[in-house]
Amino acid sequence: MTATIERGAPAGPTGPPARPRARRSPLQRREARFGLLFALPCFLLFLAFRFGPGLAGVALAFFHYEVGDTPRFTGLANLSRLLNDDLFWKALRVTVVYSVIAVPLSLVCSLAMALLVRKKFRTVTFFRSVFFLPVVTSLVLAATVFTWIFSSDGPWTRITGPVLGWLGGYDGSWLASSVWVLPAMALVSVWSRFGYGMLIILARLQDLPAELEEAALTDGASSWQRFRYIVLPQLKPALFFLAVIETTGSFQVFDLVYVMTGGGPAHGSYTLVFQLVDQGFKFFDLGYASAIGLALFVMTIVVAVIQRLTLGRES
Amino acid sequence: MKRLLALTAALCLGVVAACGSGGSGGSDADSGSVTMWIYPVVPDQAKHQAFWDQRIADFKKANPNIDVKVEIFPWPQRDQKLQTAIAAGKGPDVVYLIPDQLPKYAKNIEPVDSYLSDQDKADYLDNAKAAVTYEGKMLGAPILTSTRPLVCDRKAFQAIGETSYPKTWDDLLALAPRFKAKGIDATNYFASPDATLNESFYPLLWQAGGDVFSADGKSVAFDGEAGVKALEFLKKLVDGGYVEKDLLSSIPNIEQTHIAQHKVACTWQQAPADVEAFWGKENVVVLPPLTETKSVGYGTVGSLSILSGAKSKAAAGKWVAFAGQPNVAKEYDLAANLFSPRKSTGQLYPNDPVQSAMEKTVTLTTVGSLNAKSRDVMAVLAPEIQAALLGKKSSQDALSSAAEQAKGLLGQ
């Protein structure tokens, strides 16, 4: 028997009816207390080592602190310097452009691959493993290999060179071009991350009730209509989660830049985290590095809230 | 109550005794403990440790009450580790530093002038002494020097039927088309912002008669005539297709570059040890650094510095003076395949053609002027040089733009 739904009908409650909360026995309460007691050291360590440095970083953003110096409270001086630092704005632009390329591309690839390996065919498990493989590959190793692939002697350049030469902004190597360096790095990032997104979306796809799609099929909906009106809306929570994770990851990109370009050419791939590391560990200006970190944190939160308000509101 | 008073008195006595013992240890040159951090200057860890164990034993004979501990740390992230340790008050008493690091750590360093004898100080090569002297004080006792002369591949010259090697920039530019015709680069140049300018651009700047900073260190000087000349020379090499273009944007492993394929004629960015495995020792030709107005190359100086947080500065000073003695330094330099910063040690490698040729260039090296903002300035200059070489800016514009950014860093 095929279940049908009445178009436009409000969706009813989907979960099981609420049950009155059962009263726990003294033994259960005792067990719970011991459980919390055993978890406490771990929780305290987590607080100390996860939030402690974070809070110290926030505090340090209001100090002038170079190694060997006594920290000196300077109020908003670091943040004011940040606003007048051309390199910060350049790094911010690079980070945003990189994220704008990498995040949607990663979501689309993850979704496409998840839909592909959702189907049941003989070698599907093999393909799922192959697509997930880049996630567990060292990014530094991958970046080293891709540096060669994008070099002027590399296969990617040989394939795309003639077309891009005609388009302009390209002078023999993707990594030497300030126009193409960010797309190049975004492609490597997508290659290394889409398997994770695919897994998340696949898990969600396998949880979706088949009845809805079957009903739509009975009603004569095309593949695109089934995807657009049935599958996609139900994937929203997973897509929102991925969008937040991918955006946060993109805002924090460092290893790719470090291995592939060192921030070049001419600051063309100089990201915020790269600037943070430079300031903190190359120039030892920990106060200013912390101010960059604080700005990055605030921006990440703002972007996550915007994503929540747009993409994740209904989920 | 009596018990409480007795306990308080005992505690006070304990505290006084503890302070007393610490104080005496800190002031007495004949006793104390010294911890030294050093890095794999001698690549063989066991050999390196054995060297210091033997030196500690020798030192102990004359200074039985001073305990010395030498800890060998890996090169990567050494600044971060040292920085963190100093900030946490857990730094070593003595540490191996190179001139690039000295101005940054100057606030944490106890100058060694008063711990070295006048005879000792006079024995250092002038350039080695200058490399560790900051604001008139010696921040470290040099124990080794290195040099980056011009290194050429004999086989590449044979390929174009040339028997004389370049001495000047013009010589190299004149040979470049002939090398190109045979698929060989005239040289290699790493323009990635990650590559240190000490080994890439600054030697050219010095050779053209310029310097990174003005004499008083308050402003930059790289944007003058010499800087433009040096950058124009590089641009000619890049625009003519005489260098490997990928090195302008990334730093691949040397195995992935033309150096490893006998396709680079000469380099000032690699030492013979870096290229021997690919070229064969018989093809390595060591020459003095190139000349424009003068012949000068980069060479670093490894020195032992006493940190101001040392438990016993006097004991640390004794150890540094001992470890920097000519006979100790000579043995260390031989073990590390490096060169002596001392005049009295004489030639270390009379029978090794490559090393002896390198040794002759030690006095032609410099680290440039020491400045607390040298790394910061390098970070704003490197991307501008890269932009010029990739054709995005003119040489003058790139250097002027870097100089403008450097003004802010130098508080101008």
XYZ file of C-alpha atoms in Angstrom:
727
model
C 0.000 0.000 0.000
C 1.311 3.430 -0.885
C 0.884 6.266 1.550
C -0.373 9.519 0.086
C -0.359 13.029 1.450
C -2.824 15.759 0.899
C -1.088 18.738 -0.713
C -1.171 21.830 1.460
C -2.292 19.932 4.553
C -0.459 21.025 7.704
C 2.066 18.512 8.884
C 0.972 16.747 12.050
C 3.145 15.928 15.023
C 5.749 13.412 13.955
C 7.296 12.293 17.234
C 5.888 9.839 19.762
C 3.428 11.271 22.327
C 5.053 12.793 25.389
C 5.190 10.447 28.339
C 5.058 11.554 31.972
C 8.600 11.693 33.313
C 9.363 8.574 35.318
C 10.666 9.112 38.826
C 14.185 7.744 39.217
C 14.943 5.297 41.958
C 17.510 6.159 44.692
C 19.915 3.683 43.064
C 19.591 5.381 39.692
C 20.119 8.784 41.307
C 23.194 7.467 43.100
C 24.544 6.036 39.864
C 23.952 9.342 38.131
C 25.810 11.188 40.888
C 28.786 8.821 40.586
C 28.674 9.148 36.816
C 28.923 12.919 37.107
C 31.699 12.567 39.667
C 33.746 10.387 37.320
C 33.114 12.753 34.415
C 34.088 15.795 36.500
C 37.914 15.592 36.092
C 37.529 15.286 32.352
C 35.076 18.179 32.300
C 37.392 20.357 34.401
C 40.338 19.565 32.135
C 38.176 20.421 29.147
C 37.231 23.741 30.749
C 40.831 24.505 31.663
C 42.483 23.577 28.400
C 39.739 24.505 25.959
C 38.262 27.646 27.431
C 41.252 28.777 29.491
C 43.475 29.603 26.498
C 40.469 31.040 24.670
C 39.700 33.438 27.495
C 43.388 34.269 27.884
C 43.471 35.047 24.161
C 40.523 37.413 24.497
C 42.151 39.165 27.460
C 45.513 39.398 25.664
C 43.853 41.278 22.791
C 43.667 44.292 25.129
C 47.343 44.164 26.097
C 50.602 44.959 24.418
C 52.618 41.822 24.950
C 55.852 40.852 23.263
C 58.009 38.019 24.527
C 60.155 39.107 27.415
C 58.050 42.175 28.078
C 55.608 42.541 30.908
C 52.088 42.639 29.454
C 50.899 46.263 29.365
C 47.185 47.068 29.268
C 46.505 49.151 26.174
C 42.706 48.987 26.007
C 41.427 49.132 22.456
C 44.801 50.019 20.907
C 45.239 46.623 19.233
C 41.718 46.713 17.824
C 42.249 50.264 16.605
C 45.522 49.174 14.948
C 43.589 46.351 13.324
C 41.134 48.775 11.749
C 43.982 50.823 10.272
C 46.040 47.850 9.113
C 45.820 47.485 5.318
C 47.186 43.968 5.561
C 44.352 42.952 7.889
C 41.748 44.167 5.407
C 43.596 42.430 2.584
C 43.709 39.212 4.613
C 40.005 39.577 5.436
C 39.126 40.033 1.751
C 41.202 36.970 0.816
C 39.552 34.896 3.557
C 36.038 35.938 2.532
C 36.659 35.373 -1.190
C 38.189 31.978 -0.453
C 35.183 31.019 1.703
C 32.703 32.264 -0.891
C 34.317 29.963 -3.453
C 35.062 26.974 -1.234
C 31.923 26.636 0.925
C 29.182 26.516 -1.762
C 31.380 24.351 -3.988
C 31.980 21.953 -1.139
C 28.244 21.770 -0.305
C 27.286 21.148 -3.929
C 29.937 18.434 -4.337
C 28.970 16.781 -1.056
C 25.302 16.795 -2.017
C 25.959 15.501 -5.532
C 28.180 12.691 -4.305
C 25.752 11.768 -1.523
C 22.898 11.507 -4.047
C 25.144 9.416 -6.276
C 26.186 6.918 -3.637
C 22.711 6.841 -2.128
C 21.649 4.593 -4.962
C 22.141 0.905 -4.442
C 24.449 -0.671 -6.937
C 27.019 -3.421 -6.624
C 30.164 -1.392 -5.979
C 28.548 1.419 -3.971
C 30.487 0.630 -0.768
C 33.741 0.838 -2.669
C 32.846 4.240 -4.087
C 31.719 5.550 -0.700
C 35.137 4.574 0.708
C 37.011 6.105 -2.216
C 35.152 9.405 -1.895
C 35.814 9.484 1.840
C 39.517 8.723 1.437
C 40.666 12.359 0.973
C 39.168 13.244 4.383
C 41.618 10.923 6.129
C 44.550 11.931 3.928
C 47.007 14.391 5.452
C 46.199 17.828 4.090
C 49.856 18.803 4.114
C 50.680 15.790 1.958
C 47.777 16.536 -0.385
C 48.796 20.189 -0.608
C 52.343 19.191 -1.543
C 51.078 16.974 -4.350
C 48.599 19.620 -5.543
C 51.359 22.224 -5.560
C 53.019 20.161 -8.266
C 49.698 19.546 -10.056
C 49.101 23.318 -10.235
C 52.720 24.130 -11.162
C 53.597 25.275 -14.660
C 54.755 21.723 -15.519
C 51.775 20.088 -13.798
C 48.886 18.335 -15.528
C 46.251 20.832 -14.345
C 48.091 23.699 -15.985
C 48.489 21.759 -19.222
C 44.751 21.039 -19.322
C 43.401 24.429 -18.283
C 46.208 26.729 -19.436
C 44.992 27.370 -22.998
C 41.443 28.247 -21.877
C 42.530 30.461 -19.001
C 45.149 32.176 -21.122
C 42.315 33.255 -23.377
C 40.209 34.423 -20.380
C 43.099 36.479 -18.932
C 44.612 37.014 -15.486
C 46.697 33.912 -15.922
C 50.405 33.725 -16.482
C 51.549 30.144 -16.627
C 50.763 28.720 -13.187
C 47.629 28.845 -11.043
C 49.623 29.420 -7.882
C 51.575 32.321 -9.400
C 48.399 34.115 -10.435
C 46.710 36.381 -7.925
C 43.405 35.757 -9.750
C 43.552 31.957 -9.838
C 45.400 31.149 -6.643
C 42.267 31.214 -4.457
C 40.184 29.015 -6.793
C 43.137 26.601 -6.876
C 43.257 26.379 -3.102
C 39.468 26.167 -2.864
C 39.536 23.180 -5.223
C 42.088 21.398 -3.035
C 40.023 22.189 0.041
C 36.841 20.864 -1.602
C 38.700 17.731 -2.701
C 39.815 17.103 0.849
C 36.492 17.919 2.546
C 33.600 16.821 0.348
C 33.768 13.222 1.639
C 32.869 14.392 5.138
C 29.910 16.394 3.859
C 28.855 13.469 1.703
C 28.787 11.240 4.778
C 26.643 13.674 6.775
C 24.170 14.161 3.930
C 24.104 10.442 3.183
C 23.211 9.677 6.785
C 20.357 12.171 6.595
C 19.200 10.824 3.223
C 19.007 7.311 4.604
C 16.839 8.587 7.465
C 14.294 10.220 5.152
C 10.969 8.372 4.929
C 10.713 6.728 1.504
C 6.911 7.126 1.536
C 7.019 10.814 0.638
C 9.093 10.260 -2.485
C 7.020 7.254 -3.451
C 3.856 9.323 -3.090
C 5.313 12.094 -5.240
C 6.309 9.493 -7.819
C 2.715 8.238 -7.857
C 1.565 11.801 -8.378
C 3.808 11.992 -11.435
C 6.565 14.220 -10.040
C 9.790 14.248 -12.041
C 13.197 13.436 -10.522
C 14.025 17.123 -10.275
C 10.646 17.920 -8.638
C 11.120 15.106 -6.117
C 14.570 16.394 -5.296
C 13.566 20.067 -5.206
C 10.301 19.773 -3.219
C 10.756 16.597 -1.141
C 14.415 15.759 -0.591
C 16.071 19.183 -0.442
C 13.765 20.709 2.210
C 14.342 17.719 4.447
C 18.103 18.037 4.040
C 18.071 21.579 5.400
C 19.293 20.672 8.919
C 22.234 18.719 7.493
C 23.038 21.452 4.971
C 22.863 24.116 7.675
C 25.195 22.117 9.880
C 27.629 21.640 6.996
C 27.447 25.287 5.967
C 28.423 26.371 9.476
C 31.200 23.775 9.770
C 32.580 24.521 6.292
C 32.462 28.283 6.796
C 34.231 28.039 10.133
C 36.840 25.760 8.548
C 37.302 28.105 5.592
C 37.736 31.104 7.861
C 40.473 29.190 9.647
C 42.344 27.972 6.574
C 46.083 27.928 7.223
C 47.828 24.664 6.361
C 46.914 24.823 2.679
C 48.229 28.365 2.395
C 51.339 27.547 4.369
C 52.277 24.615 2.154
C 51.097 25.816 -1.244
C 51.925 29.520 -1.435
C 53.182 30.938 1.857
C 50.515 33.637 1.483
C 51.585 34.711 -2.019
C 51.661 35.726 -4.723
C 51.881 39.300 -3.467
C 49.540 38.496 -0.529
C 47.045 36.950 -2.974
C 46.383 34.059 -0.574
C 47.269 35.760 2.704
C 44.467 34.690 5.028
C 43.538 35.949 8.474
C 44.921 32.929 10.302
C 48.134 33.264 8.326
C 48.420 36.849 9.519
C 47.625 35.738 13.064
C 50.403 33.125 12.995
C 52.829 35.621 11.450
C 52.120 38.196 14.147
C 52.155 35.735 17.017
C 54.949 33.363 16.133
C 57.113 35.199 13.629
C 57.044 38.666 15.136
C 56.118 37.582 18.705
C 53.470 40.311 18.960
C 51.054 38.188 20.920
C 48.711 41.041 21.834
C 48.089 41.981 18.220
C 47.836 38.319 17.185
C 45.171 37.865 19.868
C 43.287 40.887 18.537
C 43.230 39.240 15.083
C 42.014 36.038 16.727
C 39.278 37.916 18.533
C 38.163 39.613 15.314
C 38.125 36.239 13.554
C 36.046 34.735 16.365
C 33.497 37.549 16.242
C 33.243 37.306 12.448
C 32.744 33.552 12.585
C 29.939 33.967 15.120
C 28.292 36.691 13.015
C 28.441 34.551 9.880
C 27.030 31.550 11.772
C 24.144 33.687 13.065
C 23.434 34.992 9.560
C 23.436 31.427 8.250
C 21.125 30.418 11.063
C 18.708 33.232 10.212
C 18.687 32.437 6.505
C 19.319 28.749 5.959
C 18.584 27.221 9.324
C 15.518 29.163 10.494
C 13.030 26.395 9.759
C 15.179 23.509 10.876
C 50.117 29.059 70.982
C 53.711 28.134 71.667
C 53.453 25.434 69.043
C 52.080 27.937 66.536
C 54.937 30.369 67.267
C 57.508 27.615 66.912
C 55.985 26.524 63.622
C 55.968 30.105 62.305
C 59.591 30.601 63.328
C 60.596 27.344 61.687
C 58.801 28.369 58.485
C 60.518 31.773 58.506
C 63.898 30.138 59.031
C 63.175 27.748 56.193
C 62.237 30.591 53.870
C 65.358 32.575 54.855
C 67.530 29.506 54.358
C 65.951 28.824 50.956
C 66.448 32.434 49.869
C 70.012 32.325 51.152
C 70.958 29.242 49.212
C 69.368 30.641 46.036
C 71.165 33.902 46.496
C 74.544 32.394 46.979
C 74.077 30.169 43.990
C 73.176 33.161 41.919
C 76.155 35.233 42.881
C 78.935 32.681 43.095
C 80.740 32.064 39.800
C 82.234 28.790 41.044
C 78.969 27.024 41.705
C 75.542 26.640 40.228
C 73.856 24.808 37.416
C 73.607 25.690 33.734
C 71.112 24.350 31.236
C 71.886 24.951 27.585
C 69.508 24.508 24.657
C 71.063 23.760 21.330
C 69.783 22.422 18.013
C 71.020 19.724 15.581
C 73.991 21.742 14.326
C 75.720 18.359 14.127
C 73.092 16.293 12.314
C 74.119 12.995 13.952
C 72.331 13.202 17.301
C 74.520 10.623 19.063
C 77.715 12.270 17.847
C 76.372 15.664 18.823
C 75.409 14.551 22.334
C 78.775 12.790 22.770
C 80.572 16.005 21.795
C 78.835 18.014 24.514
C 79.129 15.212 27.093
C 82.897 15.261 26.593
C 83.027 19.075 26.821
C 80.946 19.010 30.008
C 83.375 16.494 31.521
C 86.337 18.740 30.570
C 84.615 21.807 32.014
C 83.727 19.979 35.205
C 87.426 19.242 35.912
C 88.116 22.958 36.275
C 84.691 23.843 37.709
C 83.625 20.940 39.926
C 80.745 22.883 41.487
C 79.050 23.892 38.262
C 76.658 21.375 36.744
C 75.999 21.709 33.032
C 73.193 20.075 31.124
C 72.986 20.308 27.318
C 69.624 19.617 25.720
C 69.363 19.154 21.949
C 66.039 20.280 20.496
C 64.821 19.947 16.879
C 65.090 22.963 14.550
C 61.377 23.293 13.666
C 59.443 25.807 15.747
C 62.436 26.585 17.912
C 61.397 30.199 18.295
C 57.922 29.283 19.468
C 59.292 26.834 22.041
C 61.924 29.226 23.330
C 59.449 32.088 23.397
C 56.912 30.069 25.360
C 59.551 28.828 27.783
C 60.896 32.330 28.448
C 57.385 33.704 28.923
C 56.644 30.927 31.416
C 59.914 31.521 33.285
C 61.142 28.075 32.241
C 63.735 29.152 29.724
C 67.265 27.755 29.603
C 70.292 29.582 31.011
C 72.210 29.449 27.742
C 70.805 29.068 24.240
C 72.100 28.803 20.682
C 70.911 31.777 18.612
C 71.682 33.200 15.174
C 71.941 36.949 14.424
C 68.438 37.053 12.952
C 67.060 36.160 16.381
C 69.318 38.275 18.563
C 67.571 41.676 18.344
C 64.187 40.070 19.055
C 65.500 38.414 22.199
C 67.747 41.353 23.182
C 65.534 42.174 26.177
C 66.005 38.636 27.457
C 69.739 38.405 26.869
C 72.599 39.134 29.213
C 75.457 40.516 27.034
C 78.537 38.312 27.086
C 81.154 41.120 26.920
C 82.023 40.935 30.597
C 82.335 37.128 30.536
C 84.864 36.966 27.686
C 88.490 38.057 27.968
C 89.802 40.867 25.770
C 92.074 38.353 24.062
C 89.057 36.177 23.294
C 87.093 39.068 21.870
C 90.012 40.185 19.698
C 90.303 36.679 18.237
C 86.889 36.786 16.545
C 86.629 37.545 12.819
C 85.379 41.100 12.392
C 82.236 40.059 10.524
C 81.458 37.343 13.106
C 81.781 39.820 15.951
C 79.677 42.395 14.130
C 76.986 39.761 13.538
C 76.361 39.327 17.267
C 76.848 42.934 18.330
C 73.642 44.856 18.903
C 73.524 48.370 20.309
C 77.217 48.122 21.122
C 77.036 44.895 23.109
C 77.897 41.303 22.207
C 74.697 39.332 22.665
C 76.344 35.987 22.002
C 79.688 34.219 21.890
C 80.143 32.985 18.298
C 80.980 29.304 17.907
C 80.487 28.819 14.159
C 79.922 30.557 10.862
C 78.397 29.502 7.578
C 78.664 30.942 4.100
C 76.519 31.125 0.966
C 78.979 31.775 -1.876
C 78.220 31.261 -5.564
C 77.963 27.556 -6.365
C 78.049 26.464 -10.015
C 77.471 23.150 -11.778
C 80.551 22.209 -13.833
C 78.412 19.953 -16.058
C 76.096 22.827 -17.017
C 79.092 24.882 -18.115
C 80.438 21.926 -20.069
C 77.058 21.678 -21.803
C 77.505 25.153 -23.280
C 81.263 24.751 -23.825
C 82.161 27.479 -21.327
C 85.246 27.266 -19.145
C 85.104 30.533 -17.236
C 82.637 31.118 -14.445
C 80.686 34.314 -13.734
C 82.122 36.939 -11.409
C 79.614 39.738 -11.927
C 75.902 40.140 -12.553
C 76.654 41.056 -16.150
C 78.689 37.854 -16.617
C 75.710 35.789 -15.487
C 73.263 37.732 -17.668
C 75.552 37.312 -20.682
C 75.683 33.532 -20.199
C 71.965 33.164 -19.491
C 70.701 32.913 -23.137
C 73.286 30.254 -23.910
C 72.146 28.210 -20.926
C 68.524 28.726 -21.909
C 69.236 27.355 -25.362
C 70.358 24.123 -23.689
C 67.321 23.998 -21.365
C 69.340 25.126 -18.328
C 68.376 27.968 -15.959
C 71.071 30.561 -15.301
C 70.130 30.462 -11.594
C 67.212 29.786 -9.239
C 65.306 32.309 -7.167
C 62.769 31.581 -4.428
C 60.307 34.480 -4.311
C 57.699 32.890 -2.061
C 57.154 35.160 0.968
C 58.167 32.187 3.102
C 61.718 32.159 1.739
C 64.124 34.214 3.794
C 65.413 37.284 1.980
C 68.747 36.774 3.765
C 69.553 34.088 1.242
C 67.721 35.425 -1.796
C 67.373 39.195 -2.266
C 69.598 40.727 0.403
C 72.890 39.382 -1.048
C 72.049 41.205 -4.292
C 71.177 44.346 -2.355
C 74.521 44.227 -0.534
C 76.369 43.444 -3.769
C 74.855 46.586 -5.313
C 76.161 48.597 -2.362
C 72.878 48.938 -0.503
C 71.506 47.768 2.834
C 68.139 46.951 4.340
C 68.205 49.635 7.029
C 69.739 53.077 7.252
C 72.901 53.392 9.356
C 70.943 54.527 12.442
C 68.424 51.696 12.016
C 65.498 54.118 12.232
C 64.397 53.819 8.616
C 64.702 51.412 5.711
C 67.176 51.887 2.878
C 66.242 49.075 0.496
C 64.154 51.370 -1.698
C 67.187 53.345 -2.899
C 69.166 53.023 -6.100
C 70.876 49.780 -5.031
C 67.561 48.111 -4.232
C 66.043 49.022 -7.587
C 69.192 47.831 -9.355
C 69.059 44.481 -7.546
C 65.375 43.978 -8.303
C 65.846 44.976 -11.941
C 68.618 42.394 -12.230
C 66.253 39.737 -10.920
C 63.483 40.899 -13.245
C 65.818 40.495 -16.214
C 66.439 36.917 -15.138
C 62.721 36.229 -14.698
C 61.515 38.036 -17.822
C 64.183 36.358 -19.926
C 62.982 32.951 -18.748
C 66.360 32.252 -17.139
C 64.953 30.981 -13.808
C 62.370 28.339 -12.885
C 59.093 30.202 -12.721
C 57.364 27.967 -10.183
C 59.889 28.972 -7.535
C 58.439 32.473 -7.652
C 55.251 31.244 -6.031
C 56.094 28.142 -4.013
C 58.937 26.318 -2.304
C 58.865 22.745 -3.538
C 61.225 20.110 -2.180
C 64.609 20.433 -3.823
C 64.047 17.011 -5.450
C 61.178 18.554 -7.428
C 63.179 21.505 -8.747
C 65.529 22.017 -11.683
C 68.469 21.960 -9.244
C 68.020 18.218 -8.888
C 67.994 17.742 -12.671
C 71.326 19.402 -13.619
C 69.252 22.256 -15.045
C 70.594 25.167 -12.961
C 73.987 26.671 -13.819
C 74.735 28.618 -10.611
C 73.019 29.367 -7.329
C 73.650 31.498 -4.270
C 70.655 30.076 -2.408
C 71.947 26.544 -1.939
C 75.129 25.356 -0.269
C 77.336 22.654 -1.816
C 75.941 20.159 0.692
C 72.441 20.789 -0.730
C 73.420 20.112 -4.344
C 76.178 17.513 -4.060
C 73.747 14.615 -4.014
C 72.305 15.714 -7.374
C 75.332 17.149 -9.130
C 78.081 14.930 -7.747
C 80.865 16.435 -5.669
C 83.172 16.583 -8.701
C 80.769 18.987 -10.450
C 80.421 21.437 -7.559
C 82.416 24.598 -8.217
C 82.585 27.070 -5.316
C 83.228 30.710 -6.212
C 83.182 34.016 -4.349
C 79.777 35.728 -4.210
C 78.793 37.674 -7.343
C 79.901 41.291 -7.687
C 78.088 44.415 -8.752
C 79.935 47.024 -6.762
C 81.393 44.504 -4.300
C 81.485 40.753 -3.696
C 79.444 39.872 -0.629
C 77.198 36.977 0.347
C 75.103 35.873 3.283
C 76.686 33.880 6.064
C 75.195 33.286 9.456
C 76.925 33.089 12.830
C 75.898 30.587 15.464
C 76.445 31.898 18.978
C 75.776 30.976 22.577
C 73.755 33.558 24.477
C 73.114 33.854 28.193
C 69.491 34.582 29.032
C 68.863 37.235 31.635
C 66.676 34.780 33.553
C 69.656 32.434 34.087
C 69.789 30.978 37.587
C 73.477 31.809 37.871
C 74.678 34.233 35.241
C 78.266 33.916 36.440
C 78.246 30.129 36.040
C 76.539 30.466 32.661
C 79.167 33.025 31.638
C 81.971 30.645 32.603
C 80.408 27.874 30.553
C 79.858 30.114 27.507
C 83.457 31.361 27.662
C 84.638 27.755 27.850
C 82.392 26.449 25.047
C 83.478 29.306 22.775
C 87.222 28.659 23.213
C 89.064 28.245 19.882
C 89.932 24.584 20.450
C 86.344 23.680 21.452
C 84.816 25.715 18.617
C 87.236 24.183 16.100
C 86.251 20.638 17.025
C 82.587 21.588 16.938
C 82.871 23.245 13.530
C 84.647 20.208 12.102
C 81.955 17.909 13.471
C 79.240 20.156 12.003
C 81.071 20.684 8.670
C 80.921 24.430 9.260
C 83.511 27.171 9.705
C 85.280 28.867 12.556
C 84.492 32.423 13.675
C 88.019 32.626 15.131
C 91.222 33.936 13.584
C 93.453 31.678 15.671
C 91.933 28.394 14.485
C 93.393 28.744 10.981
C 92.204 26.629 8.067
C 89.932 23.791 9.108
C 89.682 22.012 5.755
C 93.030 22.266 3.930
C 92.541 18.929 2.141
C 88.919 19.269 1.061
C 88.652 21.245 -2.201
C 84.976 22.216 -1.748
C 85.157 23.045 1.960
C 88.436 24.922 1.653
C 86.994 26.998 -1.199
C 83.972 27.727 0.988
C 86.234 28.621 3.898
C 87.936 31.299 1.799
C 84.604 33.077 1.340
C 83.746 33.297 5.054
C 85.236 36.775 5.354
C 83.106 37.940 2.405
C 79.884 37.236 4.260
C 77.562 39.415 6.276
C 74.251 39.139 8.089
C 73.505 42.790 7.407
C 72.630 45.276 10.092
C 70.867 43.854 13.124
C 67.484 45.368 13.790
C 64.668 44.342 16.109
C 62.205 44.775 13.244
C 64.238 42.880 10.623
C 61.785 39.995 10.339
C 58.773 42.279 10.291
C 60.331 44.340 7.516
C 61.198 41.179 5.616
C 57.538 40.179 5.802
C 56.379 43.380 4.085
C 59.212 43.437 1.543
C 59.030 39.809 0.353
C 55.484 39.986 -1.133
C 56.353 43.240 -2.918
C 59.450 41.681 -4.511
C 57.286 38.755 -5.541
C 54.715 41.122 -7.069
C 57.439 42.872 -9.063
C 58.856 39.595 -10.343
C 55.402 38.385 -11.374
C 54.974 41.574 -13.383
C 52.260 43.111 -11.217
C 54.320 46.162 -10.166
C 57.405 48.008 -11.326
C 60.565 47.522 -9.253
C 60.452 51.074 -7.912
C 56.735 50.874 -7.048
C 57.175 47.570 -5.256
C 60.094 48.807 -3.142
C 58.417 52.133 -2.393
C 55.255 50.357 -1.322
C 57.261 48.070 0.999
C 59.141 51.076 2.397
C 55.835 52.817 3.105
C 54.553 49.781 5.006
C 57.858 49.498 6.874
C 57.485 53.063 8.138
C 54.577 51.991 10.321
C 56.574 49.065 11.691
C 59.515 51.288 12.590
C 57.230 53.784 14.302
C 57.866 56.564 11.800
